[in-house]
Coordinates of C-alpha atoms in Angstrom, one line a residue:
M76 CA 129.8 87.5 117.5
T77 CA 129.4 88.5 113.7
T78 CA 131.3 90.3 111.2
T79 CA 131.0 91.3 107.5
Q80 CA 132.1 89.0 105.4
S81 CA 135.2 89.5 103.0
S82 CA 133.8 91.8 99.8
T83 CA 136.8 90.3 97.6
D84 CA 136.1 89.2 93.5
D85 CA 136.5 85.8 94.6
D86 CA 133.7 86.1 97.5
R87 CA 131.4 87.5 95.3
Q88 CA 131.9 85.8 91.8
A89 CA 133.3 82.3 92.9
S90 CA 130.5 79.4 91.9
G91 CA 130.2 75.7 92.7
A92 CA 129.5 73.2 90.5
P93 CA 125.7 71.5 91.3
A94 CA 125.0 67.8 90.7
G95 CA 124.1 68.1 87.3
G96 CA 127.1 70.2 86.3
G97 CA 127.8 73.7 85.3
A98 CA 128.1 76.8 87.4
R99 CA 125.5 77.7 90.4
R100 CA 123.1 80.4 89.4
R101 CA 123.7 83.9 91.5
A102 CA 121.2 85.6 93.4
V103 CA 121.6 89.3 95.0
V104 CA 119.3 90.2 97.6
V105 CA 119.0 93.8 98.6
G106 CA 117.8 94.5 102.0
G107 CA 118.9 92.4 105.2
G108 CA 115.6 92.9 107.0
L109 CA 113.8 90.1 107.9
A110 CA 112.2 89.9 104.3
G111 CA 115.6 90.1 102.7
T112 CA 117.1 87.3 105.0
T113 CA 114.4 85.1 104.3
A114 CA 114.7 85.3 100.4
A115 CA 118.4 84.8 100.7
L116 CA 118.2 81.9 103.1
A117 CA 115.4 80.1 100.5
L118 CA 117.5 80.9 97.7
A119 CA 120.5 79.6 99.1
D120 CA 118.6 76.1 100.3
A121 CA 117.5 76.0 96.8
G122 CA 121.4 75.8 95.5
M123 CA 121.7 79.1 94.5
Q124 CA 124.9 81.3 95.1
V125 CA 123.5 84.4 97.3
T126 CA 125.0 87.8 98.4
L127 CA 123.0 89.7 100.6
T128 CA 123.5 93.4 100.8
E129 CA 122.3 95.8 103.7
A130 CA 123.6 99.2 104.3
R131 CA 123.3 99.4 107.9
P132 CA 126.0 97.7 109.8
R133 CA 123.5 95.0 111.2
L134 CA 121.0 92.7 109.9
G135 CA 117.3 92.8 111.4
G136 CA 115.7 95.8 109.7
L137 CA 113.3 97.7 112.0
A138 CA 113.4 94.9 114.7
F139 CA 116.5 95.6 116.4
S140 CA 118.7 96.1 119.5
F141 CA 121.6 98.6 120.3
K142 CA 123.2 99.0 123.5
R143 CA 122.6 101.6 126.2
G144 CA 125.3 101.5 128.5
A145 CA 125.3 97.7 129.9
L146 CA 121.6 97.5 128.5
S147 CA 120.6 95.4 125.3
V148 CA 117.6 98.0 124.3
D149 CA 115.3 96.7 121.6
N150 CA 114.3 99.8 119.4
G151 CA 110.7 98.8 119.7
Q152 CA 108.7 95.9 121.1
H153 CA 107.5 93.2 118.5
V154 CA 105.3 90.4 119.4
F155 CA 103.8 87.4 117.1
L156 CA 100.9 85.4 117.4
R157 CA 100.9 81.7 117.2
C158 CA 98.9 82.0 113.7
C159 CA 102.0 83.6 112.4
T160 CA 103.4 80.3 111.3
A161 CA 106.0 81.8 108.6
Y162 CA 107.5 83.9 111.4
Q163 CA 107.8 80.8 113.4
W164 CA 109.3 79.0 110.3
F165 CA 112.1 81.7 110.2
L166 CA 112.8 81.2 113.9
D167 CA 113.2 77.7 113.4
R168 CA 115.6 78.1 109.8
I169 CA 117.7 80.6 112.2
A170 CA 117.9 78.4 115.1
A171 CA 116.2 81.0 117.3
R172 CA 113.4 79.0 119.2
D173 CA 114.6 79.1 122.3
L174 CA 115.2 82.6 122.4
V175 CA 111.5 83.6 122.3
T176 CA 108.6 83.0 124.6
L177 CA 105.0 81.9 123.3
Q178 CA 102.2 81.4 125.8
E179 CA 100.3 78.4 126.0
R180 CA 97.0 79.8 125.9
L181 CA 95.8 83.7 125.2
D182 CA 95.8 86.1 128.2
V183 CA 96.1 89.6 128.3
P184 CA 95.7 91.7 131.6
V185 CA 93.4 95.3 130.7
I186 CA 93.6 98.0 133.2
D187 CA 91.3 100.8 133.2
A188 CA 93.5 103.5 134.1
D189 CA 90.2 105.2 135.2
T190 CA 88.8 103.2 137.7
G191 CA 91.8 100.9 138.3
R192 CA 89.8 97.9 137.7
A193 CA 91.4 95.1 135.9
G194 CA 90.0 92.8 133.5
R195 CA 91.7 89.9 131.3
L196 CA 91.0 89.0 127.4
S197 CA 91.8 85.3 127.7
R198 CA 90.6 81.7 125.9
A199 CA 89.3 78.5 127.1
A200 CA 89.8 75.1 125.3
L201 CA 86.5 75.3 123.5
P202 CA 86.1 75.4 119.6
V203 CA 85.9 79.2 117.5
P204 CA 84.2 81.0 118.7
L205 CA 83.2 79.9 122.2
H206 CA 86.9 79.9 122.9
L207 CA 86.6 83.6 123.8
A208 CA 83.0 83.8 125.2
A209 CA 83.3 83.1 128.9
S210 CA 86.3 85.9 128.6
L211 CA 83.9 88.2 127.0
A212 CA 81.3 87.5 129.2
R213 CA 83.4 88.7 132.1
Y214 CA 84.8 91.4 130.3
P215 CA 84.7 94.2 133.0
H216 CA 85.3 97.1 130.4
L217 CA 82.2 97.1 128.8
S218 CA 78.4 97.0 129.5
L219 CA 76.5 93.8 129.1
R220 CA 74.8 95.4 126.1
E221 CA 78.4 96.3 124.5
R222 CA 79.3 92.8 125.1
A223 CA 76.5 91.0 123.5
S224 CA 77.2 93.8 120.3
V225 CA 80.6 92.5 120.3
G226 CA 79.7 88.9 119.7
R227 CA 77.1 90.0 116.6
A228 CA 80.1 92.2 115.1
A229 CA 82.4 89.3 115.5
L230 CA 79.9 86.6 114.0
A231 CA 79.4 89.5 111.1
L232 CA 83.5 89.8 110.7
R233 CA 83.6 85.8 110.4
G234 CA 81.8 86.0 107.2
L235 CA 83.8 88.7 105.4
D236 CA 86.4 87.8 103.1
P237 CA 89.7 89.9 103.7
D238 CA 90.7 89.7 99.7
D239 CA 87.6 91.2 98.6
P240 CA 88.7 94.9 97.1
A241 CA 85.6 95.9 98.5
L242 CA 86.7 95.6 102.0
D243 CA 90.1 97.3 101.0
R244 CA 88.0 100.3 100.4
T245 CA 86.0 100.4 103.3
D246 CA 87.3 101.9 106.7
F247 CA 87.0 99.5 109.8
G248 CA 85.3 102.4 111.9
S249 CA 82.5 102.9 109.7
W250 CA 81.8 99.1 109.4
L251 CA 82.0 98.7 113.3
A252 CA 79.6 101.8 114.0
A253 CA 77.3 100.2 111.0
R254 CA 77.2 97.3 113.5
G255 CA 76.1 98.9 116.7
Q256 CA 79.8 99.1 118.0
S257 CA 79.9 102.1 120.8
G258 CA 83.0 104.4 121.0
R259 CA 83.8 102.8 124.3
T260 CA 83.6 99.1 122.4
V261 CA 85.8 100.1 119.6
E262 CA 88.4 101.8 122.2
A263 CA 88.2 99.0 124.8
L264 CA 88.4 95.8 122.6
W265 CA 88.6 96.4 118.9
D266 CA 91.4 99.1 118.8
L267 CA 93.1 97.8 121.9
V268 CA 93.8 95.0 119.3
G269 CA 93.7 96.5 116.1
V270 CA 96.2 99.8 116.7
A271 CA 98.8 96.9 118.0
T272 CA 98.6 94.7 114.9
L273 CA 97.6 97.5 112.4
N274 CA 99.4 100.8 113.6
A275 CA 96.2 102.6 112.8
T276 CA 93.0 103.1 114.7
A277 CA 89.8 101.6 113.6
G278 CA 88.5 104.7 111.5
E279 CA 92.2 104.8 109.6
A280 CA 92.4 101.2 108.9
S281 CA 91.4 99.2 105.9
L282 CA 88.5 97.1 106.7
G283 CA 90.0 94.5 104.9
L284 CA 93.5 94.1 106.7
A285 CA 90.9 94.3 110.0
A286 CA 89.4 91.5 108.9
K287 CA 92.5 89.8 107.9
V288 CA 94.3 90.3 111.8
F289 CA 90.5 89.3 113.7
K290 CA 89.8 86.4 111.2
T291 CA 92.9 85.0 111.1
G292 CA 94.0 85.9 115.0
L293 CA 90.9 85.6 116.8
L294 CA 88.2 83.4 114.6
S295 CA 90.5 80.8 112.7
D296 CA 91.5 78.7 115.2
P297 CA 91.6 78.8 119.3
G298 CA 95.3 79.1 119.8
A299 CA 95.6 81.3 116.7
A300 CA 96.1 84.5 119.2
D301 CA 98.2 83.2 121.5
I302 CA 100.9 85.8 122.3
G303 CA 104.7 85.4 121.5
W304 CA 107.6 87.6 122.2
A305 CA 111.3 88.0 122.1
S306 CA 112.8 86.7 125.4
A307 CA 116.2 87.7 124.4
P308 CA 117.3 91.2 122.5
L309 CA 116.0 91.3 119.2
G310 CA 119.4 91.7 117.5
D311 CA 120.4 88.4 119.2
L312 CA 117.6 86.5 116.9
H313 CA 117.5 88.8 113.7
H314 CA 121.1 89.6 113.5
G315 CA 123.0 87.1 115.6
R316 CA 121.7 84.1 115.0
A317 CA 120.4 84.9 111.4
T318 CA 123.9 86.0 110.5
A319 CA 124.9 82.4 111.7
A320 CA 122.1 80.8 109.6
L321 CA 123.1 82.7 106.6
Q322 CA 127.1 81.9 106.6
A323 CA 126.3 78.5 107.6
A324 CA 124.1 78.7 104.0
G325 CA 127.0 79.8 102.4
V326 CA 125.3 83.2 101.9
T327 CA 127.7 86.2 101.7
V328 CA 126.6 89.1 103.8
L329 CA 127.8 92.4 102.7
L330 CA 127.4 95.0 105.8
R331 CA 127.4 98.6 105.4
T332 CA 126.9 98.2 102.0
R333 CA 124.1 100.3 99.8
A334 CA 122.8 99.4 96.6
T335 CA 122.5 102.6 94.3
A336 CA 121.3 100.8 91.0
I337 CA 119.8 97.7 89.2
E338 CA 120.7 97.3 85.5
G339 CA 121.0 95.0 82.9
E340 CA 119.2 92.9 80.2
G341 CA 118.6 89.4 79.0
G342 CA 119.9 86.7 81.7
Q343 CA 122.1 88.9 83.7
R344 CA 121.7 92.0 86.2
Q345 CA 124.5 94.0 88.0
V346 CA 123.8 95.8 91.1
T347 CA 125.7 98.9 91.6
V348 CA 126.6 98.9 95.2
E349 CA 128.6 101.8 97.6
T350 CA 131.0 100.0 99.9
G351 CA 132.6 103.3 101.4
P352 CA 133.1 106.7 100.1
G353 CA 133.8 107.1 96.5
R354 CA 134.0 103.0 96.4
A355 CA 131.3 101.6 94.2
E356 CA 131.1 98.0 92.8
Q357 CA 128.8 96.1 90.6
L358 CA 127.4 92.7 91.6
A359 CA 126.7 89.9 89.0
A360 CA 123.5 87.9 89.4
D361 CA 121.2 86.0 87.5
T362 CA 118.4 87.3 89.7
V363 CA 117.6 90.1 92.2
V364 CA 115.4 90.6 95.2
L365 CA 114.9 94.2 96.0
A366 CA 113.7 93.8 100.0
V367 CA 113.8 97.5 100.6
P368 CA 110.9 100.1 102.1
Q369 CA 108.9 101.3 99.5
R370 CA 110.2 104.6 98.8
E371 CA 113.6 103.2 98.2
A372 CA 112.6 100.5 95.8
H373 CA 111.1 103.1 93.8
G374 CA 114.2 105.1 93.4
L375 CA 116.1 101.5 93.0
L376 CA 113.6 99.9 90.2
P377 CA 114.8 100.0 86.5
E378 CA 112.4 101.6 84.2
G379 CA 109.0 99.5 83.0
A380 CA 109.8 97.1 86.1
V381 CA 106.6 98.1 87.7
K382 CA 103.5 99.5 86.2
E383 CA 102.5 102.8 87.8
P384 CA 105.6 102.9 89.9
E385 CA 104.1 105.9 91.6
K386 CA 102.0 104.1 93.6
L387 CA 104.6 103.1 95.6
L388 CA 105.0 106.4 96.7
R389 CA 101.5 106.6 97.4
I390 CA 101.6 103.8 100.0
G391 CA 101.8 105.9 103.4
T392 CA 103.9 105.3 106.2
A393 CA 102.8 105.1 110.2
P394 CA 105.3 105.8 113.2
I395 CA 105.4 103.7 116.5
L396 CA 106.9 105.4 119.6
N397 CA 108.4 103.5 122.4
V398 CA 108.7 105.0 125.8
H399 CA 111.7 103.4 128.1
V400 CA 111.3 103.3 131.9
I401 CA 113.7 101.8 134.3
Y402 CA 112.5 102.1 138.0
D403 CA 114.0 101.6 141.5
R404 CA 111.9 98.7 142.0
Q405 CA 108.9 96.2 140.5
V406 CA 106.1 98.0 139.1
L407 CA 105.1 95.3 137.0
D408 CA 104.4 91.4 138.2
Q409 CA 103.2 90.2 134.8
P410 CA 105.1 90.0 131.1
F411 CA 103.0 92.6 129.7
V412 CA 99.9 94.5 130.4
A413 CA 97.3 96.3 128.1
A414 CA 95.6 99.8 129.1
V415 CA 92.4 101.6 128.3
G416 CA 91.1 104.8 129.5
S417 CA 95.1 106.1 129.3
P418 CA 97.3 107.3 126.2
V419 CA 99.0 104.1 127.3
Q420 CA 98.6 101.2 125.2
W421 CA 100.9 98.0 126.1
V422 CA 103.6 97.9 129.0
F423 CA 106.0 95.6 128.6
D424 CA 108.6 93.7 131.0
R425 CA 112.0 94.0 129.5
T426 CA 114.0 93.5 132.8
A427 CA 115.5 89.9 132.1
S428 CA 115.9 90.6 128.0
S429 CA 117.6 93.7 128.6
G430 CA 120.2 92.5 131.0
L431 CA 119.4 94.7 133.8
T432 CA 120.9 93.7 137.1
G433 CA 121.3 94.9 140.4
G434 CA 117.3 95.4 141.4
G435 CA 114.8 97.6 139.6
Q436 CA 112.6 96.9 136.6
Y437 CA 112.8 98.1 133.0
V438 CA 109.7 98.6 131.1
A439 CA 108.5 99.6 127.5
V440 CA 105.5 101.4 126.7
S441 CA 104.5 100.4 123.1
Q442 CA 102.7 103.2 121.2
S443 CA 101.5 103.0 117.8
A444 CA 99.5 104.7 115.7
V445 CA 101.2 108.4 117.2
Q446 CA 101.2 110.6 114.2
D447 CA 100.9 113.5 116.7
E448 CA 103.3 112.3 119.4
I449 CA 106.3 111.0 117.4
D450 CA 108.3 114.4 117.4
L451 CA 107.5 115.6 120.9
P452 CA 110.3 116.3 123.0
V453 CA 111.8 113.9 125.3
A454 CA 110.6 116.3 128.4
T455 CA 107.1 116.2 127.0
L456 CA 106.8 112.7 126.7
R457 CA 108.2 112.4 130.1
D458 CA 105.6 114.6 131.6
R459 CA 102.6 112.8 129.6
Y460 CA 103.7 109.5 130.3
L461 CA 104.9 109.2 134.0
P462 CA 101.8 110.0 135.5
E463 CA 99.9 107.6 133.1
L464 CA 101.9 104.8 134.0
A465 CA 101.5 105.8 137.9
R466 CA 97.7 105.4 136.5
V467 CA 98.2 102.2 134.9
L468 CA 100.7 100.7 137.4
P469 CA 99.8 101.7 141.0
A470 CA 103.2 100.3 142.4
A471 CA 104.7 103.0 140.3
R472 CA 103.5 105.9 142.3
G473 CA 106.0 105.5 144.9
A474 CA 109.2 104.4 142.6
E475 CA 111.8 106.6 141.7
V476 CA 112.6 106.6 137.9
R477 CA 116.3 105.9 137.4
D478 CA 116.1 106.5 133.5
F479 CA 113.7 107.7 130.8
F480 CA 114.5 107.8 127.2
V481 CA 112.3 107.1 123.9
T482 CA 113.0 105.3 120.6
R483 CA 111.4 106.5 117.2
E484 CA 110.4 104.8 114.1
R485 CA 108.9 107.4 111.9
T486 CA 108.5 105.0 109.1
A487 CA 107.7 101.8 111.2
T488 CA 104.9 100.5 108.8
F489 CA 103.1 101.0 105.9
A490 CA 99.4 103.1 106.9
P491 CA 97.1 100.3 106.3
A492 CA 94.5 102.8 105.2
P493 CA 91.6 102.1 103.6
G494 CA 92.8 101.6 99.3
V495 CA 96.3 100.5 100.3
G496 CA 95.7 97.1 99.0
A497 CA 95.3 98.2 95.3
L498 CA 98.5 99.9 95.8
R499 CA 100.5 96.9 97.4
P500 CA 102.4 94.9 94.3
G501 CA 103.1 91.4 94.4
P502 CA 106.7 89.7 94.1
V503 CA 106.7 89.8 90.3
T504 CA 107.7 92.6 88.3
G505 CA 107.9 93.2 84.4
D506 CA 111.5 92.4 84.7
P507 CA 111.7 88.8 84.7
R508 CA 115.2 88.7 86.9
L509 CA 113.8 91.0 89.5
F510 CA 111.7 90.3 92.4
L511 CA 110.2 92.5 95.5
A512 CA 109.8 91.5 98.7
G513 CA 109.1 93.7 102.2
A514 CA 106.0 93.7 104.7
W515 CA 104.5 96.3 102.5
T516 CA 103.9 94.1 99.6
A517 CA 100.9 92.2 98.6
T518 CA 101.0 89.3 101.2
G519 CA 97.5 90.1 102.7
W520 CA 98.9 90.6 106.1
P521 CA 99.5 94.0 107.7
A522 CA 103.0 95.4 108.3
T523 CA 104.3 92.8 110.9
M524 CA 107.1 90.2 111.1
E525 CA 104.8 87.8 109.5
S526 CA 104.1 89.9 106.3
A527 CA 107.6 90.5 105.9
V528 CA 108.8 86.9 106.2
R529 CA 106.3 85.5 103.6
S530 CA 107.1 88.3 101.2
G531 CA 110.6 86.8 101.3
L532 CA 109.4 83.4 100.8
Q533 CA 107.0 84.4 97.9
A534 CA 109.5 86.6 96.1
S535 CA 112.2 83.4 96.4
R536 CA 109.8 81.1 95.2
E537 CA 109.1 83.1 92.6
A538 CA 112.5 83.7 91.4
L539 CA 113.4 80.1 91.7
S540 CA 110.3 79.5 89.4
A541 CA 111.6 81.9 86.9
L542 CA 114.9 80.3 86.6
G543 CA 113.7 76.7 86.1
L544 CA 115.0 75.9 89.8
P545 CA 113.0 73.8 92.4
Y546 CA 112.0 74.7 95.3
D547 CA 110.4 74.0 98.4
N548 CA 106.6 74.7 97.8
G549 CA 105.6 73.5 101.3
V550 CA 106.6 76.5 103.2
L551 CA 104.4 79.0 102.3
E552 CA 101.2 76.3 101.9
A553 CA 102.0 75.3 105.7
A554 CA 102.1 78.8 106.6
A555 CA 98.9 79.7 105.0

């Protein structure tokens, strides 16, 4: 169980004496998602006195859990890959490695809902790109000609530089079409991976971000795309274990505390926060890390801190919908399955992690890039997805539905549209005491947990460097 720490002046203003003498430098981190939590830990590890403010009553940002009766429900299905080294550093830092599962070797079952045929995307113990060759050669959802065309496109993709600005201005779908990828190939392979990681279809995604995903995940190291997921509720990781790690590091965590202004000049900043109706206080800081979504950051940035601040408002958002179904029996005999030929994208077994007991099975359907469905009524979504689940999962056809509900994140990620790379700012601002963090900042990655952690590491490194304080410069290098 975690609690908000006291918000007394002593808590906020107390300073210790480092080995060299003098008061410890103070930092305020605004935002308790993965980016802000990472920044707070890194700053505290460097010896700073850190206060972390979060408007919600919990940490974790958009990767959290809530209670529904006796169940612990994740707001959405979040996964990571073996190549997500910064997020795995974060798991180790908050002592949560025991709460996740990571595949020994990539293995994704893929069901064609139209034919019922099952295939797999898996890797062999061979060097890149041969590690995927055997799986691709057997992949039943594409013709022999389409499978051959995938190999040629993958080799071309391997030669791209994701940091090339020209790639950011191009859409991935056009690039694939120009390299002979059929509509079926895009649906059954490229979008199968890309929609889940980018939260956009190929035609709506920046080629630069797509190249980052596929080069890093599938074409860098044989094990890079092995899939990991939380085997406990996300709240146990991103709130429970994170809060314990922050408290152990000496960070003051202020929940239900919303920042409303950042002011000051010279060597001091004042962060004004609301701690309740009509109650406002100021937190003094030598440096501030602003780790909130782009629109909220735009509203808090002091004048002149960012050139062309309207760019932040031009970074679009993309929704994610999760459909939760509890059946009276087991309908999925694997941790997850992907689907083609159906609106259903990915289905995950959440029975054990949710705490469901007494028989039955809890599955969560994770739906990315669903702008046309995110606001549909629950009854409409039920009518749409229960028959589709019965097509994808034959065992569901005779099963009783005990519960059906949905969770919606309307602004789950930034939209990875062509040109977004030119809009994403780095951690450094025009204010030498103010730094930006968040998955939407210029990390080179799409809006993932990996991007969020990297942004927190980048912002804390720059903040410490600006203060002339030592920092561990091995974390980001090791996570590169």
